[in-house]
Amino acid sequence: ASAIRGLQSKLAAFLKRFRHCMSGEAFAHLMTYVEGQLSELERKNVERIALNAEVTPRTLQEFLANYKWDHEAMRNGLQTIVASEHGGPHAIGIIDETSFLKKGIKTPGVQRQHCGAVGKQDNCVVTVHLSYARDDFHCLLDEELFLPQSWSDDRARCRAAGIPDDMVYRPKSEIALEQYDRAVSNGVSFSWLTFDEWYGAKPAFLRALRERGQKYVGEVHKGHMVWSREPRTTNRPFRKKGHRSRKTPRLVSGSRKAQSVGTVFENAPAFKKQSWETFYVKDMQKGPKIVEGKHAIVYPQNDEGLPAPAHHLLVVRDVQSPDELKFFLSNAPPKTSTETLLKVAFSRWRVERCFEDDKKYVGMDHYEGRRYAGLLRHLIISAVSLLFLARTRQD
């Protein structure tokens, strides 16, 4: 009971670390909003939070959408806290997106698109996130709206929602890279990065991570193209009658074609000669998750049809569903163990847990406004509230 009573003062002290982001009046509204998010309200939208705190709903709406305060400084402050107080070896960054079902057409970014919350096309908003996991601690670090092409092409609609003119459609992988760079600039260090097959299918995204010196283990589709042995390339000019010489690198004539990772797994001697190795992944509600894995070195095909540097290809199956294979690529050093790669690859549940907790306990998906600034600020404040819960849980 004394620990619970002490949470009020702990929350107040924690939020004071973001006092520099806003005026005194705005900070009072921040306290009200976060306390509402951490309350037992069933629906944690602005109206319910305001009425529960006996505040005019319009006041909290203005706080989110129109008050002048630096929400980017709040996000930077959150990342600085994680870097300085929760950083250390074996930290894993996880990139993923989540979705919120919405009615109507006014919420920024809303349209019929794939909605992970229901597993099908539906009217929803999609946001891209970067999360952080180390030992038994995990939290969300960054968040951004995914702006569909239909919205980007309709600038009048964007202006009506308060979306800046310089904010245009970008692939989720570009948003994720920006989030990664921002976290690193705020002192966050990742031993590893992991992501699902949508990001793993983007050679340009993987190349950008390699250029940044970042190790990763990313899932790829079974049709992802690789070579089991590095093909020969040449930089010699290519000349053909009636054509200009071409000096760009290319495969040597007669080189073997790239094959899907599924085909390589089935046919490459490096995999056929291996026996399945068994690994414990984690405990689940229905018992421990046990998988079997194999891995070998391959050379992924890049956007130019040329071989990228050597990667681990990790093939995994659940012992209870041996016909369902998962494929992962990693740029880790050659001697990295299969067990280490598996630990990273199966860390994605941490971001899913962050989404689940943020929606269930904080109300991340309860935003009902029509302004982009309000949505972004709501997401950032929700991440701050979740960070407080994560720290409290760890304590």
CSV table of C-alpha atoms in Angstrom, one decimal:
chain,number,residue,atom,x,y,z
A,1,ALA,CA,0.0,0.0,0.0
A,2,SER,CA,2.8,2.4,0.8
A,3,ALA,CA,4.4,1.7,-2.6
A,4,ILE,CA,1.2,2.5,-4.3
A,5,ARG,CA,0.7,5.7,-2.4
A,6,GLY,CA,4.2,6.7,-3.3
A,7,LEU,CA,3.5,6.5,-7.1
A,8,GLN,CA,1.8,9.9,-7.2
A,9,SER,CA,5.0,11.7,-6.0
A,10,LYS,CA,7.1,9.5,-8.2
A,11,LEU,CA,5.0,10.4,-11.2
A,12,ALA,CA,5.2,14.1,-10.4
A,13,ALA,CA,9.0,13.9,-10.1
A,14,PHE,CA,9.2,12.0,-13.3
A,15,LEU,CA,7.1,14.4,-15.3
A,16,LYS,CA,9.1,17.4,-14.0
A,17,ARG,CA,12.0,16.1,-16.2
A,18,PHE,CA,9.9,17.3,-19.1
A,19,ARG,CA,9.1,20.7,-17.5
A,20,HIS,CA,11.4,22.5,-19.9
A,21,CYS,CA,9.3,21.6,-22.9
A,22,MET,CA,6.4,23.8,-22.1
A,23,SER,CA,4.9,26.7,-20.1
A,24,GLY,CA,3.6,26.3,-16.5
A,25,GLU,CA,-0.1,26.2,-17.7
A,26,ALA,CA,0.7,23.6,-20.4
A,27,PHE,CA,2.6,21.5,-17.8
A,28,ALA,CA,-0.4,21.4,-15.5
A,29,HIS,CA,-2.4,20.0,-18.5
A,30,LEU,CA,0.4,17.4,-19.1
A,31,MET,CA,0.0,16.2,-15.5
A,32,THR,CA,-3.8,15.9,-16.0
A,33,TYR,CA,-3.4,14.1,-19.3
A,34,VAL,CA,-0.9,11.6,-18.0
A,35,GLU,CA,-2.8,10.9,-14.8
A,36,GLY,CA,-5.8,10.3,-17.0
A,37,GLN,CA,-3.9,7.9,-19.1
A,38,LEU,CA,-2.7,6.0,-16.0
A,39,SER,CA,-6.2,5.9,-14.5
A,40,GLU,CA,-8.7,3.1,-14.6
A,41,LEU,CA,-10.9,4.9,-17.1
A,42,GLU,CA,-12.2,2.4,-19.7
A,43,ARG,CA,-11.9,5.0,-22.5
A,44,LYS,CA,-9.0,7.4,-22.3
A,45,ASN,CA,-9.9,10.0,-24.9
A,46,VAL,CA,-9.6,13.7,-24.2
A,47,GLU,CA,-13.2,14.1,-23.1
A,48,ARG,CA,-13.2,11.3,-20.6
A,49,ILE,CA,-9.9,12.3,-19.1
A,50,ALA,CA,-11.0,15.9,-18.8
A,51,LEU,CA,-14.4,15.1,-17.2
A,52,ASN,CA,-12.8,12.7,-14.8
A,53,ALA,CA,-10.4,15.5,-13.7
A,54,GLU,CA,-13.2,18.1,-13.7
A,55,VAL,CA,-11.5,20.0,-16.5
A,56,THR,CA,-13.2,21.5,-19.5
A,57,PRO,CA,-12.6,19.1,-22.5
A,58,ARG,CA,-11.9,22.0,-24.8
A,59,THR,CA,-8.9,22.9,-22.6
A,60,LEU,CA,-7.2,19.5,-23.1
A,61,GLN,CA,-8.0,19.5,-26.8
A,62,GLU,CA,-6.3,22.9,-27.1
A,63,PHE,CA,-3.4,21.6,-25.1
A,64,LEU,CA,-2.8,18.8,-27.5
A,65,ALA,CA,-3.5,20.5,-30.8
A,66,ASN,CA,-2.8,24.2,-30.5
A,67,TYR,CA,-0.8,25.1,-27.4
A,68,LYS,CA,2.8,26.2,-28.1
A,69,TRP,CA,5.0,23.6,-26.5
A,70,ASP,CA,8.0,21.6,-27.8
A,71,HIS,CA,6.8,18.0,-28.2
A,72,GLU,CA,10.0,17.1,-30.1
A,73,ALA,CA,12.0,18.1,-27.0
A,74,MET,CA,9.8,15.8,-25.0
A,75,ARG,CA,10.6,12.9,-27.3
A,76,ASN,CA,14.3,13.8,-27.2
A,77,GLY,CA,14.1,13.9,-23.4
A,78,LEU,CA,12.5,10.5,-23.3
A,79,GLN,CA,15.3,9.0,-25.5
A,80,THR,CA,18.0,10.7,-23.3
A,81,ILE,CA,16.5,9.1,-20.2
A,82,VAL,CA,16.5,5.7,-21.8
A,83,ALA,CA,20.1,6.1,-23.1
A,84,SER,CA,21.5,7.3,-19.7
A,85,GLU,CA,19.5,5.2,-17.3
A,86,HIS,CA,18.6,2.1,-19.2
A,87,GLY,CA,21.4,1.7,-21.7
A,88,GLY,CA,24.0,-0.9,-21.8
A,89,PRO,CA,25.3,-4.0,-23.7
A,90,HIS,CA,22.9,-6.3,-25.6
A,91,ALA,CA,20.3,-3.6,-26.2
A,92,ILE,CA,18.0,-4.4,-29.1
A,93,GLY,CA,16.1,-1.8,-31.2
A,94,ILE,CA,12.9,-3.1,-32.8
A,95,ILE,CA,11.2,-1.4,-35.8
A,96,ASP,CA,7.5,-2.0,-36.3
A,97,GLU,CA,4.2,-0.3,-37.1
A,98,THR,CA,0.8,-0.5,-35.5
A,99,SER,CA,-2.7,0.6,-36.5
A,100,PHE,CA,-5.8,2.1,-35.0
A,101,LEU,CA,-9.3,1.5,-36.3
A,102,LYS,CA,-11.1,4.8,-37.0
A,103,LYS,CA,-14.4,5.8,-38.3
A,104,GLY,CA,-14.9,8.7,-40.8
A,105,ILE,CA,-12.3,10.5,-42.9
A,106,LYS,CA,-11.0,13.4,-40.8
A,107,THR,CA,-8.3,11.7,-38.6
A,108,PRO,CA,-4.9,12.5,-40.1
A,109,GLY,CA,-3.7,9.6,-42.4
A,110,VAL,CA,-6.9,7.6,-42.1
A,111,GLN,CA,-7.9,5.5,-45.1
A,112,ARG,CA,-8.7,1.9,-46.0
A,113,GLN,CA,-5.4,0.0,-45.7
A,114,HIS,CA,-4.0,-3.1,-44.0
A,115,CYS,CA,-4.9,-2.9,-40.4
A,116,GLY,CA,-2.8,-5.2,-38.2
A,117,ALA,CA,-5.3,-4.8,-35.3
A,118,VAL,CA,-7.9,-6.8,-37.3
A,119,GLY,CA,-5.6,-8.6,-39.8
A,120,LYS,CA,-7.3,-7.2,-42.9
A,121,GLN,CA,-8.0,-4.1,-44.9
A,122,ASP,CA,-10.1,-1.6,-42.9
A,123,ASN,CA,-10.4,2.1,-42.2
A,124,CYS,CA,-7.5,2.9,-39.9
A,125,VAL,CA,-4.5,5.0,-39.1
A,126,VAL,CA,-1.0,3.5,-39.2
A,127,THR,CA,2.0,4.7,-37.2
A,128,VAL,CA,5.6,3.6,-37.3
A,129,HIS,CA,7.6,3.1,-34.1
A,130,LEU,CA,11.0,2.4,-32.8
A,131,SER,CA,11.2,0.5,-29.5
A,132,TYR,CA,14.0,-0.4,-27.1
A,133,ALA,CA,14.6,-3.7,-25.3
A,134,ARG,CA,17.4,-4.7,-22.9
A,135,ASP,CA,17.2,-7.5,-20.3
A,136,ASP,CA,13.8,-7.3,-18.7
A,137,PHE,CA,13.1,-3.6,-19.7
A,138,HIS,CA,11.4,-2.4,-22.8
A,139,CYS,CA,9.7,0.8,-24.0
A,140,LEU,CA,8.8,2.8,-27.1
A,141,LEU,CA,11.3,5.4,-28.2
A,142,ASP,CA,9.8,7.1,-31.3
A,143,GLU,CA,6.6,7.4,-33.2
A,144,GLU,CA,5.4,8.9,-36.5
A,145,LEU,CA,2.3,8.9,-38.6
A,146,PHE,CA,2.5,7.0,-41.9
A,147,LEU,CA,1.0,9.4,-44.5
A,148,PRO,CA,-0.6,7.4,-47.3
A,149,GLN,CA,0.0,8.6,-50.9
A,150,SER,CA,-3.7,9.6,-51.3
A,151,TRP,CA,-3.3,12.1,-48.4
A,152,SER,CA,0.1,13.3,-49.7
A,153,ASP,CA,-1.4,14.1,-53.1
A,154,ASP,CA,-4.3,16.0,-51.5
A,155,ARG,CA,-2.6,19.1,-50.0
A,156,ALA,CA,-5.9,20.8,-49.2
A,157,ARG,CA,-6.9,17.8,-47.1
A,158,CYS,CA,-3.5,17.8,-45.4
A,159,ARG,CA,-3.7,21.5,-44.5
A,160,ALA,CA,-7.2,21.0,-43.1
A,161,ALA,CA,-5.7,18.4,-40.7
A,162,GLY,CA,-2.7,20.6,-39.9
A,163,ILE,CA,-0.2,18.4,-41.7
A,164,PRO,CA,2.8,20.5,-42.7
A,165,ASP,CA,3.4,21.1,-46.5
A,166,ASP,CA,6.8,19.5,-46.3
A,167,MET,CA,5.4,16.3,-44.9
A,168,VAL,CA,4.8,14.0,-47.8
A,169,TYR,CA,4.4,10.3,-48.4
A,170,ARG,CA,7.5,8.3,-47.4
A,171,PRO,CA,7.9,4.5,-47.3
A,172,LYS,CA,7.8,3.2,-43.7
A,173,SER,CA,11.4,2.2,-44.1
A,174,GLU,CA,12.5,5.8,-44.6
A,175,ILE,CA,10.5,6.9,-41.5
A,176,ALA,CA,12.2,4.1,-39.5
A,177,LEU,CA,15.7,5.2,-40.6
A,178,GLU,CA,14.9,8.8,-39.5
A,179,GLN,CA,13.8,7.4,-36.1
A,180,TYR,CA,16.9,5.3,-35.8
A,181,ASP,CA,19.1,8.3,-36.6
A,182,ARG,CA,17.3,10.5,-34.1
A,183,ALA,CA,17.6,8.0,-31.3
A,184,VAL,CA,21.3,7.5,-32.0
A,185,SER,CA,21.8,11.3,-32.0
A,186,ASN,CA,20.2,11.4,-28.5
A,187,GLY,CA,22.7,8.8,-27.2
A,188,VAL,CA,20.8,5.6,-27.6
A,189,SER,CA,23.0,2.7,-28.6
A,190,PHE,CA,21.7,-0.5,-30.2
A,191,SER,CA,23.8,-3.7,-30.2
A,192,TRP,CA,21.2,-5.1,-32.6
A,193,LEU,CA,18.3,-4.0,-34.7
A,194,THR,CA,15.5,-6.3,-35.7
A,195,PHE,CA,12.3,-6.0,-37.9
A,196,ASP,CA,9.8,-8.0,-39.8
A,197,GLU,CA,9.8,-9.1,-43.5
A,198,TRP,CA,8.4,-5.9,-44.8
A,199,TYR,CA,11.5,-4.0,-43.8
A,200,GLY,CA,13.8,-7.0,-44.5
A,201,ALA,CA,12.6,-7.0,-48.2
A,202,LYS,CA,14.0,-3.5,-48.8
A,203,PRO,CA,17.7,-3.8,-49.9
A,204,ALA,CA,18.1,0.0,-49.7
A,205,PHE,CA,17.0,-0.1,-46.1
A,206,LEU,CA,19.5,-2.9,-45.3
A,207,ARG,CA,22.2,-1.1,-47.1
A,208,ALA,CA,21.6,2.1,-45.1
A,209,LEU,CA,21.9,0.2,-41.8
A,210,ARG,CA,25.2,-1.3,-43.0
A,211,GLU,CA,26.5,2.1,-43.9
A,212,ARG,CA,25.7,3.2,-40.4
A,213,GLY,CA,27.6,0.2,-39.0
A,214,GLN,CA,24.5,-1.2,-37.4
A,215,LYS,CA,24.1,-5.0,-36.9
A,216,TYR,CA,20.7,-6.4,-37.6
A,217,VAL,CA,18.7,-9.6,-37.8
A,218,GLY,CA,15.7,-9.1,-40.1
A,219,GLU,CA,13.0,-11.5,-41.2
A,220,VAL,CA,12.6,-11.9,-45.0
A,221,HIS,CA,10.0,-13.6,-47.2
A,222,LYS,CA,10.8,-17.0,-48.6
A,223,GLY,CA,11.1,-15.4,-52.1
A,224,HIS,CA,13.9,-13.1,-51.1
A,225,MET,CA,16.7,-13.5,-53.6
A,226,VAL,CA,20.2,-14.5,-52.6
A,227,TRP,CA,23.3,-16.4,-53.9
A,228,SER,CA,24.6,-19.4,-51.9
A,229,ARG,CA,28.0,-18.6,-53.3
A,230,GLU,CA,29.3,-15.2,-54.1
A,231,PRO,CA,29.0,-14.5,-57.9
A,232,ARG,CA,31.8,-12.9,-59.8
A,233,THR,CA,31.4,-9.2,-60.8
A,234,THR,CA,33.4,-6.9,-63.0
A,235,ASN,CA,33.8,-3.2,-63.5
A,236,ARG,CA,35.1,-3.5,-67.0
A,237,PRO,CA,33.2,-1.4,-69.6
A,238,PHE,CA,30.5,-3.2,-71.4
A,239,ARG,CA,30.4,-2.6,-75.1
A,240,LYS,CA,27.9,-3.6,-77.7
A,241,LYS,CA,27.5,-2.4,-81.2
A,242,GLY,CA,25.3,0.6,-81.3
A,243,HIS,CA,25.4,1.2,-77.6
A,244,ARG,CA,27.6,3.3,-75.4
A,245,SER,CA,30.1,1.7,-73.1
A,246,ARG,CA,28.8,0.9,-69.6
A,247,LYS,CA,31.2,1.2,-66.7
A,248,THR,CA,28.9,0.3,-63.8
A,249,PRO,CA,29.6,-3.0,-62.0
A,250,ARG,CA,27.8,-6.0,-63.3
A,251,LEU,CA,27.8,-9.8,-63.0
A,252,VAL,CA,30.3,-11.6,-65.1
A,253,SER,CA,28.7,-13.2,-68.2
A,254,GLY,CA,27.4,-16.7,-67.4
A,255,SER,CA,27.2,-16.2,-63.6
A,256,ARG,CA,24.7,-18.2,-61.7
A,257,LYS,CA,21.4,-16.4,-61.1
A,258,ALA,CA,20.2,-15.5,-57.6
A,259,GLN,CA,17.7,-17.9,-56.0
A,260,SER,CA,15.0,-17.5,-53.4
A,261,VAL,CA,16.0,-18.2,-49.8
A,262,GLY,CA,13.4,-21.0,-49.9
A,263,THR,CA,15.2,-22.7,-52.9
A,264,VAL,CA,18.6,-22.2,-51.3
A,265,PHE,CA,17.5,-23.8,-48.1
A,266,GLU,CA,16.1,-26.8,-50.0
A,267,ASN,CA,19.1,-27.3,-52.4
A,268,ALA,CA,22.3,-25.7,-51.0
A,269,PRO,CA,24.8,-28.3,-49.6
A,270,ALA,CA,25.5,-26.0,-46.7
A,271,PHE,CA,21.9,-26.5,-45.5
A,272,LYS,CA,21.3,-30.1,-46.6
A,273,LYS,CA,24.4,-31.3,-44.7
A,274,GLN,CA,23.2,-29.7,-41.4
A,275,SER,CA,21.0,-31.3,-38.8
A,276,TRP,CA,18.3,-29.2,-37.2
A,277,GLU,CA,19.6,-27.7,-33.9
A,278,THR,CA,17.1,-27.2,-31.0
A,279,PHE,CA,16.8,-23.9,-29.1
A,280,TYR,CA,14.7,-22.6,-26.2
A,281,VAL,CA,13.3,-19.2,-27.1
A,282,LYS,CA,11.1,-18.1,-24.2
A,283,ASP,CA,8.3,-19.1,-21.9
A,284,MET,CA,4.7,-18.5,-23.1
A,285,GLN,CA,1.3,-18.9,-21.5
A,286,LYS,CA,0.9,-22.4,-23.0
A,287,GLY,CA,4.5,-23.5,-22.2
A,288,PRO,CA,8.0,-22.9,-23.5
A,289,LYS,CA,8.6,-22.0,-27.1
A,290,ILE,CA,11.1,-24.4,-28.7
A,291,VAL,CA,12.4,-24.0,-32.2
A,292,GLU,CA,14.8,-25.7,-34.5
A,293,GLY,CA,17.3,-23.8,-36.6
A,294,LYS,CA,19.9,-24.0,-39.4
A,295,HIS,CA,22.1,-21.2,-40.8
A,296,ALA,CA,24.7,-20.6,-43.5
A,297,ILE,CA,26.4,-17.7,-45.2
A,298,VAL,CA,24.7,-16.3,-48.3
A,299,TYR,CA,25.0,-13.1,-50.5
A,300,PRO,CA,21.7,-11.2,-50.8
A,301,GLN,CA,20.8,-9.5,-54.1
A,302,ASN,CA,20.7,-5.7,-53.9
A,303,ASP,CA,18.6,-3.2,-55.9
A,304,GLU,CA,21.1,-3.3,-58.8
A,305,GLY,CA,20.9,-7.0,-59.1
A,306,LEU,CA,24.4,-7.4,-57.6
A,307,PRO,CA,25.5,-9.3,-54.5
A,308,ALA,CA,25.5,-7.5,-51.2
A,309,PRO,CA,28.2,-8.4,-48.6
A,310,ALA,CA,28.0,-11.8,-46.9
A,311,HIS,CA,25.0,-12.4,-44.6
A,312,HIS,CA,23.8,-15.2,-42.3
A,313,LEU,CA,20.7,-16.9,-43.6
A,314,LEU,CA,18.9,-18.3,-40.6
A,315,VAL,CA,16.1,-20.8,-41.2
A,316,VAL,CA,13.8,-21.6,-38.3
A,317,ARG,CA,10.8,-23.8,-37.6
A,318,ASP,CA,8.7,-24.3,-34.5
A,319,VAL,CA,8.9,-27.8,-33.2
A,320,GLN,CA,5.1,-27.9,-33.0
A,321,SER,CA,4.7,-26.6,-36.6
A,322,PRO,CA,7.6,-28.0,-38.5
A,323,ASP,CA,6.2,-27.2,-41.9
A,324,GLU,CA,6.1,-23.5,-41.2
A,325,LEU,CA,9.5,-21.9,-41.9
A,326,LYS,CA,10.8,-18.5,-41.1
A,327,PHE,CA,13.8,-16.9,-42.8
A,328,PHE,CA,16.1,-14.2,-41.3
A,329,LEU,CA,19.1,-12.3,-42.7
A,330,SER,CA,21.8,-10.9,-40.6
A,331,ASN,CA,25.0,-8.9,-41.3
A,332,ALA,CA,26.6,-10.1,-38.0
A,333,PRO,CA,30.2,-11.2,-38.0
A,334,PRO,CA,30.8,-14.6,-39.5
A,335,LYS,CA,31.4,-16.4,-36.2
A,336,THR,CA,28.2,-15.2,-34.6
A,337,SER,CA,26.3,-18.2,-33.1
A,338,THR,CA,22.9,-19.4,-34.3
A,339,GLU,CA,21.7,-19.0,-30.7
A,340,THR,CA,22.7,-15.3,-30.6
A,341,LEU,CA,20.9,-14.6,-33.9
A,342,LEU,CA,17.8,-16.4,-32.7
A,343,LYS,CA,17.7,-14.4,-29.5
A,344,VAL,CA,17.6,-11.2,-31.6
A,345,ALA,CA,15.3,-12.5,-34.2
A,346,PHE,CA,12.7,-13.5,-31.6
A,347,SER,CA,12.9,-10.2,-29.7
A,348,ARG,CA,10.1,-8.7,-31.8
A,349,TRP,CA,7.5,-9.8,-29.2
A,350,ARG,CA,8.8,-6.9,-27.0
A,351,VAL,CA,7.5,-4.2,-29.4
A,352,GLU,CA,4.2,-6.1,-29.7
A,353,ARG,CA,4.0,-6.1,-25.9
A,354,CYS,CA,4.7,-2.4,-25.9
A,355,PHE,CA,1.8,-1.8,-28.3
A,356,GLU,CA,-0.5,-4.0,-26.3
A,357,ASP,CA,0.3,-2.3,-23.0
A,358,ASP,CA,0.2,1.2,-24.5
A,359,LYS,CA,-3.2,0.5,-26.0
A,360,LYS,CA,-4.7,-1.4,-23.0
A,361,TYR,CA,-3.3,0.6,-20.1
A,362,VAL,CA,-2.5,4.0,-21.5
A,363,GLY,CA,-5.0,4.5,-24.4
A,364,MET,CA,-2.6,5.0,-27.3
A,365,ASP,CA,-5.3,4.1,-29.7
A,366,HIS,CA,-8.0,6.3,-28.1
A,367,TYR,CA,-7.1,9.6,-29.8
A,368,GLU,CA,-10.2,11.1,-31.5
A,369,GLY,CA,-8.9,14.5,-32.7
A,370,ARG,CA,-8.6,15.7,-36.3
A,371,ARG,CA,-5.2,17.6,-36.1
A,372,TYR,CA,-1.8,16.1,-36.9
A,373,ALA,CA,-0.1,18.0,-34.1
A,374,GLY,CA,-2.6,16.6,-31.6
A,375,LEU,CA,-2.1,13.0,-32.8
A,376,LEU,CA,1.7,13.2,-32.7
A,377,ARG,CA,1.7,14.8,-29.2
A,378,HIS,CA,-0.7,12.2,-28.0
A,379,LEU,CA,1.6,9.4,-29.3
A,380,ILE,CA,4.7,11.1,-27.6
A,381,ILE,CA,2.9,11.6,-24.3
A,382,SER,CA,1.7,8.0,-24.5
A,383,ALA,CA,5.3,6.8,-24.9
A,384,VAL,CA,6.2,8.9,-21.8
A,385,SER,CA,3.4,7.4,-19.8
A,386,LEU,CA,4.5,3.9,-20.9
A,387,LEU,CA,8.1,4.7,-19.9
A,388,PHE,CA,6.9,5.6,-16.4
A,389,LEU,CA,5.1,2.2,-16.2
A,390,ALA,CA,8.1,0.3,-17.5
A,391,ARG,CA,10.4,2.0,-14.9
A,392,THR,CA,7.8,1.3,-12.1
A,393,ARG,CA,7.5,-2.3,-13.2
A,394,GLN,CA,11.3,-2.7,-13.2
A,395,ASP,CA,11.5,-1.1,-9.7
